[in-house]
PDB file of C-alpha atoms in Angstrom:
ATOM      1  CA  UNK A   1      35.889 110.418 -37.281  1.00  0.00           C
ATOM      2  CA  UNK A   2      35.317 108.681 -34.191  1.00  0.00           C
ATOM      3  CA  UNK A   3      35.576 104.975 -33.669  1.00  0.00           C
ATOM      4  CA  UNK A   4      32.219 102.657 -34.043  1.00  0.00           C
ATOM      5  CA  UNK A   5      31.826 101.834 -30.955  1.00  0.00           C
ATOM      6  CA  UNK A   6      31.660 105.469 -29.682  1.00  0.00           C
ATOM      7  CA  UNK A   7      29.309 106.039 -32.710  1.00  0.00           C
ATOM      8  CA  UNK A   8      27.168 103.666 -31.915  1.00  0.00           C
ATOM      9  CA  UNK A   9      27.376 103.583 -28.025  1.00  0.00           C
ATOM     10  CA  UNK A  10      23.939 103.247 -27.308  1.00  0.00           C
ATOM     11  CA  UNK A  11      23.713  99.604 -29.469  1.00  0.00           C
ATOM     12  CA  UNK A  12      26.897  98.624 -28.074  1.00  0.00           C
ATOM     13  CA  UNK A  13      25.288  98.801 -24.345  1.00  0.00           C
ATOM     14  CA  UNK A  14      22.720  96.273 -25.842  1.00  0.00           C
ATOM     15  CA  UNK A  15      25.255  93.918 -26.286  1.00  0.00           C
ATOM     16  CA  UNK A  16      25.139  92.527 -22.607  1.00  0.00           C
ATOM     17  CA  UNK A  17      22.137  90.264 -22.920  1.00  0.00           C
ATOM     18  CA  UNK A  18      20.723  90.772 -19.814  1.00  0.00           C
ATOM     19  CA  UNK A  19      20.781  94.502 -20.029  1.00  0.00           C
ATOM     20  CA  UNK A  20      18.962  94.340 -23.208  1.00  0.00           C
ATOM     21  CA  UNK A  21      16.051  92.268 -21.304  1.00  0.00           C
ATOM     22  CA  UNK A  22      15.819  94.566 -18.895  1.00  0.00           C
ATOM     23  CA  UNK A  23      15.418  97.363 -20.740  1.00  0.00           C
ATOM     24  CA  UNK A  24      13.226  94.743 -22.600  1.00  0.00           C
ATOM     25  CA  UNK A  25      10.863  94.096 -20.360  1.00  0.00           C
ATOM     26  CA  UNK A  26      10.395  97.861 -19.276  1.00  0.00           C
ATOM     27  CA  UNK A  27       9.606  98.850 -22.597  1.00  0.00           C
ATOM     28  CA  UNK A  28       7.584  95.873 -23.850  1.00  0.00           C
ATOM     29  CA  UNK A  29       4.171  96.803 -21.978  1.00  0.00           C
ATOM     30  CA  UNK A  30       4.094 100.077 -23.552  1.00  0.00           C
ATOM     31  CA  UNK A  31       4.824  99.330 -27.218  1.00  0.00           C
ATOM     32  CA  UNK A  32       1.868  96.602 -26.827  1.00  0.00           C
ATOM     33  CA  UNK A  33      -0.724  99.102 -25.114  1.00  0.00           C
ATOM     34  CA  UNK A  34      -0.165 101.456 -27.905  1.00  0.00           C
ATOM     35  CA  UNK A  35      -0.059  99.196 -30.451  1.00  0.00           C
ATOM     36  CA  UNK A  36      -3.571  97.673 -29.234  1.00  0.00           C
ATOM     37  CA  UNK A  37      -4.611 101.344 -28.807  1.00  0.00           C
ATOM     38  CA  UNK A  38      -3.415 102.803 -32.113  1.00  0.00           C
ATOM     39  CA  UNK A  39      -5.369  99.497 -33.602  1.00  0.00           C
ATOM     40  CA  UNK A  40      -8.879 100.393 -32.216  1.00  0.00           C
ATOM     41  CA  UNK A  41      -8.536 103.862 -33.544  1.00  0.00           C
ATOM     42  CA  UNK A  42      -7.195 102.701 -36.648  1.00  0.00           C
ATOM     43  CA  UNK A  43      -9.465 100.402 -37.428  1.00  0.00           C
ATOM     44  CA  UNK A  44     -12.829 103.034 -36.238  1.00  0.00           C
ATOM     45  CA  UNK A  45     -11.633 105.526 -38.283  1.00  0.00           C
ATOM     46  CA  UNK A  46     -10.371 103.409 -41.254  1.00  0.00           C
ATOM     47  CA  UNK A  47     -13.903 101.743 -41.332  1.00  0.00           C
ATOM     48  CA  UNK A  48     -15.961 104.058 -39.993  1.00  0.00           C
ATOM     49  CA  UNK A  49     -15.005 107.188 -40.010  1.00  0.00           C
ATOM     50  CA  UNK A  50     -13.007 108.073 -43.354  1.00  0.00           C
ATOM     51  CA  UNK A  51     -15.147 108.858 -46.120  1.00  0.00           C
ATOM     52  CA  UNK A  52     -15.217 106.502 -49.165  1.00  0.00           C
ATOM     53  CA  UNK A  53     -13.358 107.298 -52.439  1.00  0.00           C
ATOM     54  CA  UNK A  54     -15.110 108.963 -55.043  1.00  0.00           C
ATOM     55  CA  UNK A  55     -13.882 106.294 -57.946  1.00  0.00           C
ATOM     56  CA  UNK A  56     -13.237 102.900 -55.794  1.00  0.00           C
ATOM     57  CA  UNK A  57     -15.634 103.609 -53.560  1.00  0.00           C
ATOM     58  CA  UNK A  58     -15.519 101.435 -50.065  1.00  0.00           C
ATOM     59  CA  UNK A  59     -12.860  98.885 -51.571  1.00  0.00           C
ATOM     60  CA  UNK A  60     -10.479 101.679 -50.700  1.00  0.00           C
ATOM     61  CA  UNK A  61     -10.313 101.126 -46.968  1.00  0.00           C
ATOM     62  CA  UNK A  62      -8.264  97.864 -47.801  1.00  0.00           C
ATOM     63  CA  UNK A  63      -5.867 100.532 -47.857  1.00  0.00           C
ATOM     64  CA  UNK A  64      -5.775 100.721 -44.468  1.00  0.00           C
ATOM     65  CA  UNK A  65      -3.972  97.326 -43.903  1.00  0.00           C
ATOM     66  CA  UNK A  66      -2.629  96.826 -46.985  1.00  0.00           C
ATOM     67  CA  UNK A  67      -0.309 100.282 -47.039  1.00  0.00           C
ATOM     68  CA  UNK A  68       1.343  99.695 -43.637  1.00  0.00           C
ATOM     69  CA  UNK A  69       1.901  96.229 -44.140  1.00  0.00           C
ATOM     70  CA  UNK A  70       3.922  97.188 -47.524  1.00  0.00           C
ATOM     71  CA  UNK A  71       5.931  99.772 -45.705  1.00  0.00           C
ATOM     72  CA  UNK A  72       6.583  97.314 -42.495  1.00  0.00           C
ATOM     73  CA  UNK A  73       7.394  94.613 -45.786  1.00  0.00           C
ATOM     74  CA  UNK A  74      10.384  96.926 -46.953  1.00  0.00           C
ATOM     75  CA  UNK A  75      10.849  98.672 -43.393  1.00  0.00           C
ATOM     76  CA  UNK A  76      11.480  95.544 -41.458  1.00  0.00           C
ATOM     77  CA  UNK A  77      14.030  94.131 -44.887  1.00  0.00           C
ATOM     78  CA  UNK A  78      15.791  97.468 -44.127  1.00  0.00           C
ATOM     79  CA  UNK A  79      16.356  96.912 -40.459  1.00  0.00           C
ATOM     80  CA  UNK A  80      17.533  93.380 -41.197  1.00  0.00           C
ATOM     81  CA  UNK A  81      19.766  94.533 -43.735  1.00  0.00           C
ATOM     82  CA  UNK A  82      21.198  96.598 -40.673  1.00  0.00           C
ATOM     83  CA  UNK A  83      21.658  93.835 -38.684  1.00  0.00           C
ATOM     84  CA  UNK A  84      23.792  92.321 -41.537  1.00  0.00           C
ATOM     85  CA  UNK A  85      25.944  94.418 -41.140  1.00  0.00           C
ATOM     86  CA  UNK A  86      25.892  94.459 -37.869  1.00  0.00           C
ATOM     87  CA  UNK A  87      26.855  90.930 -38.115  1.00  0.00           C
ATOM     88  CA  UNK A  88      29.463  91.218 -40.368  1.00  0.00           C
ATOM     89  CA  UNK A  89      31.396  94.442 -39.750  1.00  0.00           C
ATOM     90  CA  UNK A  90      30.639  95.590 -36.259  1.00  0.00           C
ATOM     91  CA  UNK A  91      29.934  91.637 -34.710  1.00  0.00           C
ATOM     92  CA  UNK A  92      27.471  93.193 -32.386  1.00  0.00           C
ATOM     93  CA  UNK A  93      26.332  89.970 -30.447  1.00  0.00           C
ATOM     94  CA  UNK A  94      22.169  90.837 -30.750  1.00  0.00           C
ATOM     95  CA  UNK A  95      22.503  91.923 -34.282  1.00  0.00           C
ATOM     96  CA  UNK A  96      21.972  87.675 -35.422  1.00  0.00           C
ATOM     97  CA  UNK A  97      19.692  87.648 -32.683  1.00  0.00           C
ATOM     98  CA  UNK A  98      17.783  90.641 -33.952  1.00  0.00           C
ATOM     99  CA  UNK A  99      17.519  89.280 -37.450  1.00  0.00           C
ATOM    100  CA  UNK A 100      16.671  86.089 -36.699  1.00  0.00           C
ATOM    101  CA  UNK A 101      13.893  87.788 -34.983  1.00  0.00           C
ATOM    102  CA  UNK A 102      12.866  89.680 -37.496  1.00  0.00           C
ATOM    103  CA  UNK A 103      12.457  87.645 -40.529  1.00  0.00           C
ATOM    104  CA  UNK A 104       9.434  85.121 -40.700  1.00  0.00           C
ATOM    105  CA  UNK A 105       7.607  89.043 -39.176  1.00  0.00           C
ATOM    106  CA  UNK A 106       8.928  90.481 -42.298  1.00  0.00           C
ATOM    107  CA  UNK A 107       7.270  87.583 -44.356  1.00  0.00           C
ATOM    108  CA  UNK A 108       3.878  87.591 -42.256  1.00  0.00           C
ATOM    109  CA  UNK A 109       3.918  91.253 -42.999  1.00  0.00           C
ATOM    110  CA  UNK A 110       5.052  90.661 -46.832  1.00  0.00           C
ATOM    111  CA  UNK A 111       2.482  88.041 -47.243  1.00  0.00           C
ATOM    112  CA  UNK A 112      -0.038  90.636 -45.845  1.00  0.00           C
ATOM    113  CA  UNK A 113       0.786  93.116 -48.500  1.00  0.00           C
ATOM    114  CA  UNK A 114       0.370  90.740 -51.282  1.00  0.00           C
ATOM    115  CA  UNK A 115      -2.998  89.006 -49.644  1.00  0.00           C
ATOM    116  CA  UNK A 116      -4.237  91.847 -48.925  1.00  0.00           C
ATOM    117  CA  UNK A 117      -3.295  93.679 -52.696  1.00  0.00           C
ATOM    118  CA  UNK A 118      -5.101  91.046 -54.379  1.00  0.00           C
ATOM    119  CA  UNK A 119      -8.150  91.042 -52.818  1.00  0.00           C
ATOM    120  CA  UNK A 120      -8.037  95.234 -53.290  1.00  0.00           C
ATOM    121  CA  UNK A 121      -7.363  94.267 -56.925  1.00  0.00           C
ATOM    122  CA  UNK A 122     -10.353  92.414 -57.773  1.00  0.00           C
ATOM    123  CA  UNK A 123     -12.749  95.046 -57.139  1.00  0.00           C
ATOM    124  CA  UNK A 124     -10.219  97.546 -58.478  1.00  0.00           C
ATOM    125  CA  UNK A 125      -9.210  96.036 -61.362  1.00  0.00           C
ATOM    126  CA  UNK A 126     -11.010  93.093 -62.518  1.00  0.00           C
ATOM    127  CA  UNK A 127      -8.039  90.958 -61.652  1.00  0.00           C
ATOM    128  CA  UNK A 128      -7.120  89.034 -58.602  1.00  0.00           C
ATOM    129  CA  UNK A 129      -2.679  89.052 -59.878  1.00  0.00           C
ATOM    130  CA  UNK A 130      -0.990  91.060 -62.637  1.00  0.00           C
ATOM    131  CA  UNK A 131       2.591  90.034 -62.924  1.00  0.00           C
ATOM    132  CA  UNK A 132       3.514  93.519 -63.080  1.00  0.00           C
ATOM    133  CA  UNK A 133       6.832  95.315 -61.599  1.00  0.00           C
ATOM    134  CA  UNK A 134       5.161  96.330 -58.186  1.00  0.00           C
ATOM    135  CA  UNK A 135       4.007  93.035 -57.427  1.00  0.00           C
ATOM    136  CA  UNK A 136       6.162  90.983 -58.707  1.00  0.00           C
ATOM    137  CA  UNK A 137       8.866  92.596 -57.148  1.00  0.00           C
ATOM    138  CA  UNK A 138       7.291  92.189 -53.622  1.00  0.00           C
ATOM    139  CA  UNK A 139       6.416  88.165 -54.752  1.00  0.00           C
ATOM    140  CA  UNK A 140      10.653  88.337 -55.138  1.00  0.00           C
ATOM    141  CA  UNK A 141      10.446  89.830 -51.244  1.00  0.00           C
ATOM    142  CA  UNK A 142       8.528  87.162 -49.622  1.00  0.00           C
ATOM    143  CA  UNK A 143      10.532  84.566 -51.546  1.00  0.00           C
ATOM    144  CA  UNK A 144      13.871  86.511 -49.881  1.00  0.00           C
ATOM    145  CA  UNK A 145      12.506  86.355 -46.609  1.00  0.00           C
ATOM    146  CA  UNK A 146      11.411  82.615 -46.995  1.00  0.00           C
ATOM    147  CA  UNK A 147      15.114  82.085 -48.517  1.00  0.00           C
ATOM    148  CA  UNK A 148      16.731  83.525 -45.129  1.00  0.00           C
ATOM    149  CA  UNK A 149      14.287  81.647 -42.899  1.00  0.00           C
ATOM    150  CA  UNK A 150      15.402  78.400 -44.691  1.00  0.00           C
ATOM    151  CA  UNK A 151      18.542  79.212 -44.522  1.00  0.00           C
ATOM    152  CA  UNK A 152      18.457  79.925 -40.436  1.00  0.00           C
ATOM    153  CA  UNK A 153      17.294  76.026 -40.443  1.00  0.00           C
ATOM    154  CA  UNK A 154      19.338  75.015 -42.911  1.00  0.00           C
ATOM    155  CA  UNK A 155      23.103  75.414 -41.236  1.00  0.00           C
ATOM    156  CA  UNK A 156      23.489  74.339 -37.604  1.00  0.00           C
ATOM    157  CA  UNK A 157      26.301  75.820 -36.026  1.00  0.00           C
ATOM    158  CA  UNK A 158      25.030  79.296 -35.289  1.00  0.00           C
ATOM    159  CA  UNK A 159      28.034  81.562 -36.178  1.00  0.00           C
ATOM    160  CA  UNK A 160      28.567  80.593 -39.491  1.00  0.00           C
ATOM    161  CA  UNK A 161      24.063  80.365 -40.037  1.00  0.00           C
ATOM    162  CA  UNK A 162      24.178  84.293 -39.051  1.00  0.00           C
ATOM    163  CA  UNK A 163      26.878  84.758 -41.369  1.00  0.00           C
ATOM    164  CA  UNK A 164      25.255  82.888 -44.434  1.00  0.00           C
ATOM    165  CA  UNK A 165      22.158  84.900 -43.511  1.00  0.00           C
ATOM    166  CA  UNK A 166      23.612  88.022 -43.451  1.00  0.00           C
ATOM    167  CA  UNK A 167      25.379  87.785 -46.489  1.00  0.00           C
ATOM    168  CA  UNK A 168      21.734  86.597 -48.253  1.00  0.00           C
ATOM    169  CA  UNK A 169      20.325  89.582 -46.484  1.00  0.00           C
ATOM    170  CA  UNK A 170      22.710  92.344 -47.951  1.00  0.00           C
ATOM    171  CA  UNK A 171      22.356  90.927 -51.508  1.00  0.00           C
ATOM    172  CA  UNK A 172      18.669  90.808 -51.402  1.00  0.00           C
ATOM    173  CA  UNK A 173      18.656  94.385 -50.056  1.00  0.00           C
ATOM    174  CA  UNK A 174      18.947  95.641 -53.808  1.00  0.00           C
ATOM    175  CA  UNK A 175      15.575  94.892 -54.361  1.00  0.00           C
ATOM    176  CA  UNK A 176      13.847  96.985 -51.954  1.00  0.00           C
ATOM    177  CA  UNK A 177      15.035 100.422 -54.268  1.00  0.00           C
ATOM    178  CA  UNK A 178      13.481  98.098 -57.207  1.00  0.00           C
ATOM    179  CA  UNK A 179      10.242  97.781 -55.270  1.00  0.00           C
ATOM    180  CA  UNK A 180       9.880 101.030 -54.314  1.00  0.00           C
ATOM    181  CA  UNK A 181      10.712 102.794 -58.246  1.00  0.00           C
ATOM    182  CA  UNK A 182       9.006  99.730 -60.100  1.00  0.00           C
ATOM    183  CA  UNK A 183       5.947 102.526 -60.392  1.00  0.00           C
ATOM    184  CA  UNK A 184       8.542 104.654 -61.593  1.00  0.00           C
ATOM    185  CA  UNK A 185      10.575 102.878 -64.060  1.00  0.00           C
ATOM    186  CA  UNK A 186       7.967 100.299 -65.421  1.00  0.00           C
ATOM    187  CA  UNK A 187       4.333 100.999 -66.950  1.00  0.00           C
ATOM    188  CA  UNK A 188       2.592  99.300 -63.908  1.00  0.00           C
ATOM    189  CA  UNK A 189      -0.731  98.356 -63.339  1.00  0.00           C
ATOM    190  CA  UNK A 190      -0.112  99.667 -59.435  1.00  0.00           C
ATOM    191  CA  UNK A 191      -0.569 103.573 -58.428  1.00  0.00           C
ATOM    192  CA  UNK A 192       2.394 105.345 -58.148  1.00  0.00           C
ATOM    193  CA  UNK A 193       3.623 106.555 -54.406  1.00  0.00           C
ATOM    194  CA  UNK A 194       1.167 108.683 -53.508  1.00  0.00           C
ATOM    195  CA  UNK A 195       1.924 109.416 -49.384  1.00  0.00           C
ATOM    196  CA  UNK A 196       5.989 109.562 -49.736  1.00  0.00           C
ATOM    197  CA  UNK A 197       6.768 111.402 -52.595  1.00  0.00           C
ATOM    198  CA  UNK A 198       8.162 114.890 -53.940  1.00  0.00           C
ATOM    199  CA  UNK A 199       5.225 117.326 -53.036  1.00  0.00           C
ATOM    200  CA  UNK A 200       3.844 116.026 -50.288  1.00  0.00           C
ATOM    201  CA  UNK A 201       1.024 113.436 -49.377  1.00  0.00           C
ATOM    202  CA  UNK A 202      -1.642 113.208 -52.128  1.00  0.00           C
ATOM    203  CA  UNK A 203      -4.151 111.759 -50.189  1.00  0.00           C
ATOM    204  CA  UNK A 204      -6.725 113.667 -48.233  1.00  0.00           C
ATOM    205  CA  UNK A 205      -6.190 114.325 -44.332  1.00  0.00           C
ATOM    206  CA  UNK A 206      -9.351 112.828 -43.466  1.00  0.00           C
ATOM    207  CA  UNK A 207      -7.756 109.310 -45.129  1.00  0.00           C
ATOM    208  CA  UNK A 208      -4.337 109.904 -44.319  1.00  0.00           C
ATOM    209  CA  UNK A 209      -5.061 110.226 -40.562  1.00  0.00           C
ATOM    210  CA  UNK A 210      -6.543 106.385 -40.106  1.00  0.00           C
ATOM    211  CA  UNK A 211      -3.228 105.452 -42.592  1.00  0.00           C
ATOM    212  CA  UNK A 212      -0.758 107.047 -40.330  1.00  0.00           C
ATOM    213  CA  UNK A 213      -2.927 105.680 -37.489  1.00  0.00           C
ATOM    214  CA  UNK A 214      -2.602 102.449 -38.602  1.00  0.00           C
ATOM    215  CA  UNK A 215       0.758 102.321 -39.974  1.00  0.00           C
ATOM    216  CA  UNK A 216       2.002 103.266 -36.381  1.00  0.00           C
ATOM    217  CA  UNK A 217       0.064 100.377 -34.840  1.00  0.00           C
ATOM    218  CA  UNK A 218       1.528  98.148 -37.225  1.00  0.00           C
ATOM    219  CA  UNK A 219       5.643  99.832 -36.321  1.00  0.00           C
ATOM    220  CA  UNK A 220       4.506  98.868 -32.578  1.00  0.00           C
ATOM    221  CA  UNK A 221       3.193  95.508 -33.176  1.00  0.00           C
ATOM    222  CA  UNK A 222       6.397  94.560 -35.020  1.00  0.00           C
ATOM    223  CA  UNK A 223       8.800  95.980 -32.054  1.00  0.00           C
ATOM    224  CA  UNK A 224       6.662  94.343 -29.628  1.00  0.00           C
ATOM    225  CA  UNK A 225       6.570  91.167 -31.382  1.00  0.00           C
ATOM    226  CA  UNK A 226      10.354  91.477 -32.029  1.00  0.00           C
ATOM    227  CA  UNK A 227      10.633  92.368 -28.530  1.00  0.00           C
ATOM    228  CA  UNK A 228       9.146  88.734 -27.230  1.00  0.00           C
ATOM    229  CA  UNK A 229      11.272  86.848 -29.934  1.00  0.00           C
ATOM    230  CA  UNK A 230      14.381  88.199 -29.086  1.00  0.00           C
ATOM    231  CA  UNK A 231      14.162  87.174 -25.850  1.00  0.00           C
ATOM    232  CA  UNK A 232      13.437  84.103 -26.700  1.00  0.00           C
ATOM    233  CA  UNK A 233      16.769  83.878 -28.822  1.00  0.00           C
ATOM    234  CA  UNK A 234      18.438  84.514 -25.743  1.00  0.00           C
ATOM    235  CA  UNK A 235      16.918  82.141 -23.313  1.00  0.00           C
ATOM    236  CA  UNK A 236      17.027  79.455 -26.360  1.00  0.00           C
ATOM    237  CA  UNK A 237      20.635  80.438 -26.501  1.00  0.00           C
ATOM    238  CA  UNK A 238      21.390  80.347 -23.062  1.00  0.00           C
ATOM    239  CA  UNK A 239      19.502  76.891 -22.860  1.00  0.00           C
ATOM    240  CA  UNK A 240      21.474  75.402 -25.553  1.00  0.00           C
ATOM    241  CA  UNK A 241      25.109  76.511 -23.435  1.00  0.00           C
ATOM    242  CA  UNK A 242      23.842  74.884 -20.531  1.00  0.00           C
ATOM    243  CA  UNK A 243      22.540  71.923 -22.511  1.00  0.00           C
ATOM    244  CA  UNK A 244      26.001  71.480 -23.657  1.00  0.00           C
ATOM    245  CA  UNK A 245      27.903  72.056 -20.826  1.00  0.00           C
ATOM    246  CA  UNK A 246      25.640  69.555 -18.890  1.00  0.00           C
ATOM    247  CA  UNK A 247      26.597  66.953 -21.986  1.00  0.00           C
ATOM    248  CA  UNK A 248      30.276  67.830 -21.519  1.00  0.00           C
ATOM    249  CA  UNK A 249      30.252  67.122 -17.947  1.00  0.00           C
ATOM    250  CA  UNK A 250      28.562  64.042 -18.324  1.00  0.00           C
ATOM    251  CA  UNK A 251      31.132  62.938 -21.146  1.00  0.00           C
ATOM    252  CA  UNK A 252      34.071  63.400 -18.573  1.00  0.00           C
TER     253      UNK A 252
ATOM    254  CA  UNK B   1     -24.362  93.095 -44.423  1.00  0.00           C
ATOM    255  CA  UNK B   2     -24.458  96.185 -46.347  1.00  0.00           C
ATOM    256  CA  UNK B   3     -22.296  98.520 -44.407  1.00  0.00           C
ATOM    257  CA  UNK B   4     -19.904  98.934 -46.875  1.00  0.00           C
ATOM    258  CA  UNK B   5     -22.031  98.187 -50.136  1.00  0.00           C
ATOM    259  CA  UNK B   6     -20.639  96.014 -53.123  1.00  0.00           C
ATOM    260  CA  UNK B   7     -17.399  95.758 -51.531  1.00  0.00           C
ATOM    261  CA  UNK B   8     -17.966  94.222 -48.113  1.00  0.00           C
ATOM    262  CA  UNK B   9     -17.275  90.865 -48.883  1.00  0.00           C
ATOM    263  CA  UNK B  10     -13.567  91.877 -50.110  1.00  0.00           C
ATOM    264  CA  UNK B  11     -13.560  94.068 -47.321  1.00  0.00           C
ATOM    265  CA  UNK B  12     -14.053  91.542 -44.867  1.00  0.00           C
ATOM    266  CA  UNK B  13     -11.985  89.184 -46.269  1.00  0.00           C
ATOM    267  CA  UNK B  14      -8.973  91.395 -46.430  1.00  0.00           C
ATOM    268  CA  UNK B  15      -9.543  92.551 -42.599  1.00  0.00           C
ATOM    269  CA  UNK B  16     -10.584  88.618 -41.520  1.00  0.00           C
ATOM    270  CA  UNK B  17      -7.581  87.401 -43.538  1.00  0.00           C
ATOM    271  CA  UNK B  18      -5.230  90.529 -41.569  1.00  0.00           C
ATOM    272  CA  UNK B  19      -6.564  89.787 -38.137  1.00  0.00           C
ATOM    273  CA  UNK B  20      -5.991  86.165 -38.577  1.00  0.00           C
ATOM    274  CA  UNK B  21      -2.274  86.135 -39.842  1.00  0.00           C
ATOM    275  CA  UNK B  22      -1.231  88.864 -37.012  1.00  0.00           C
ATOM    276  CA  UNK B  23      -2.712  87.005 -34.301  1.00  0.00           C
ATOM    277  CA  UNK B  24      -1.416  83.802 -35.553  1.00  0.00           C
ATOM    278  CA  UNK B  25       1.990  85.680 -35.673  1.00  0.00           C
ATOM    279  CA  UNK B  26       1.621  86.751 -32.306  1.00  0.00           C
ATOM    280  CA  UNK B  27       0.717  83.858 -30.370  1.00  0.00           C
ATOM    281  CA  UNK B  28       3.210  82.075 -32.095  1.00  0.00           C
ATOM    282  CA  UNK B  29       5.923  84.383 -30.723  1.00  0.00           C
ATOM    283  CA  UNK B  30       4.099  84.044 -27.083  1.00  0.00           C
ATOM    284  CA  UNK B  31       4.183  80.533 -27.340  1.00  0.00           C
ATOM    285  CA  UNK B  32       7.659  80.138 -28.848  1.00  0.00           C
ATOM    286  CA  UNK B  33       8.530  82.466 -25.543  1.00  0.00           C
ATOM    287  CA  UNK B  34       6.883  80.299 -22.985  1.00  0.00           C
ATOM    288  CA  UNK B  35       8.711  77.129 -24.091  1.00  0.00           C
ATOM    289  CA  UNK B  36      12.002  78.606 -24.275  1.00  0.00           C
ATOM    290  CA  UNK B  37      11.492  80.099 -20.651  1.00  0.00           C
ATOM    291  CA  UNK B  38       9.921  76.781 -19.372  1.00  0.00           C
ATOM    292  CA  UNK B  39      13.346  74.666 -20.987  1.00  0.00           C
ATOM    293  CA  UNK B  40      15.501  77.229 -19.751  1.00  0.00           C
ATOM    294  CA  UNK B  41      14.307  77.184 -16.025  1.00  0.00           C
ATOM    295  CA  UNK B  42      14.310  73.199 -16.483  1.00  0.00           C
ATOM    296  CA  UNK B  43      17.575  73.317 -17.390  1.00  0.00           C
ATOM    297  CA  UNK B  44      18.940  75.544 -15.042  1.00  0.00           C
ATOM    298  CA  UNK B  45      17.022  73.561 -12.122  1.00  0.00           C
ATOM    299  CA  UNK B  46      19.188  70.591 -13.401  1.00  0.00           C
ATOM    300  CA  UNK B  47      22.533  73.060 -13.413  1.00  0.00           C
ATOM    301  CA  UNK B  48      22.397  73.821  -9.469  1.00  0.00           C
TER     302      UNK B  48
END
């Protein structure tokens, strides 16, 4: 087996700060066009494009938002759960930085999903909430995210916040398998999976084209947007160094 | 409007409510950026 640090090689050549913004910055203006690309496309063929469904009619191009905000809810929880344990096992020195980053995008995205589910749900079915497994399961999400956020603020000295947080992270990672089976295991008011599951996509092409569309527009909005707070970790980090070497300088 | 019949008011609403919350997400970040570069360079000014 070989050692982590060959394993991961590529993440480990992150860990220099300013080769990270370097690569950074080259990558930065890409992820952005495409995401503002993917986004007018998206959004023409979500709205005007894709037929209507036969049962909900035009209320079904909520869809459109509300699916890739779901999977960006759980996806982004996923990559911060990575980060944990980046944290914790491997003490890669972005991997704080990185989920620091990431989390109050995870909630915006989280609070998205469940915005944007409720409104779908009126029209749908007669009800704005439903405490049902689905969405209360993602309500128990948002709270997560909101708990880790507080947290950040909470503890001062950095080192032992990302540790707290990353801790917090891992356990909360057990609900994203509950969120995705709650259609599964529970009686739910929500549909059950109906792109990712066993047999393939049950939507039709000429919907799941604007989804995909749009889903991908979302991914590069959040790594562009993760992309600009990260480096501003790192130049708030750097700032608070300097800050305190100027204050220890001025104490002796 | 009738572009999207019975439904464009939710419709709206849900896309309104989406564009509002990712824009507000990302100027936040560009903002958040700015003043941490502006501080930094301050700071660093004061260093040399």
């Amino acid at each position: 087996m070989a050692p982590p640090v060959r394993r991961f090689e590529f993440l480990w050549s992150l860990a220099n700060p300013s080769r990270f913004s370097a690569l950074a910055r080259r990558i930065l203006p890409f992820t952005a066009a495409g995401c503002i690309g993917l986004l007018a496309y998206g959004l023409y063929t979500g709205l005007l494009v894709a037929p209507a469904d036969y049962q909900q009619g035009d209320s079904m191009r909520i869809m459109y938002i509300h699916v890739p905000s779901a999977w960006l809810a759980m996806a982004v929880y996923g990559a911060m759960s990575m980060s944990a344990l980046g944290t914790l096992v491997w003490r890669h020195p972005l991997a704080d930085v990185a989920q620091k980053a990431a989390a109050p995008l995870g909630a915006a995205f989280t609070a998205l999903c469940l915005i944007t589910g409720s409104i779908w749900g009126k029209p749908t079915w007669g009800t704005w909430w439903e405490w049902d497994a689905r969405m209360t399961s993602v309500l128990v999400l948002l709270l997560i995210y909101l708990g880790i956020i507080a947290l950040w603020r909470a503890i001062e000295e950095p080192g032992r916040a990302a540790r707290a947080v990353a801790v917090l992270t891992l356990v909360g990672a057990v609900n994203l398998p509950i969120i995705k089976f709650s259609v599964d295991w529970w009686n739910t008011l929500h549909q059950p999976a109906s792109v990712f599951r066993s047999g393939g996509p049950a939507i039709h092409p000429s919907m799941l084209e604007p989804l995909l569309t749009m889903a991908l527009a979302f991914l590069l909005l959040f790594v562009s947007l993760l992309i600009v707070r990260m480096q501003t970790g790192l130049m708030e980090r750097r700032a608070e160094r300097l800050a305190q070497l100027a204050a220890g300088e001025e104490a002796s | 409007m009738t572009l999207f019949g019975a439904h464009t008011g939710y419709i709206l609403a849900a896309y309104g409510l989406a564009a509002l919350i990712l824009c507000a997400m990302t100027v936040q970040s560009l903002v958040a950026r700015a003043a941490a570069r502006r501080r930094l360079a301050a700071l660093e000014r004061e260093e040399s």
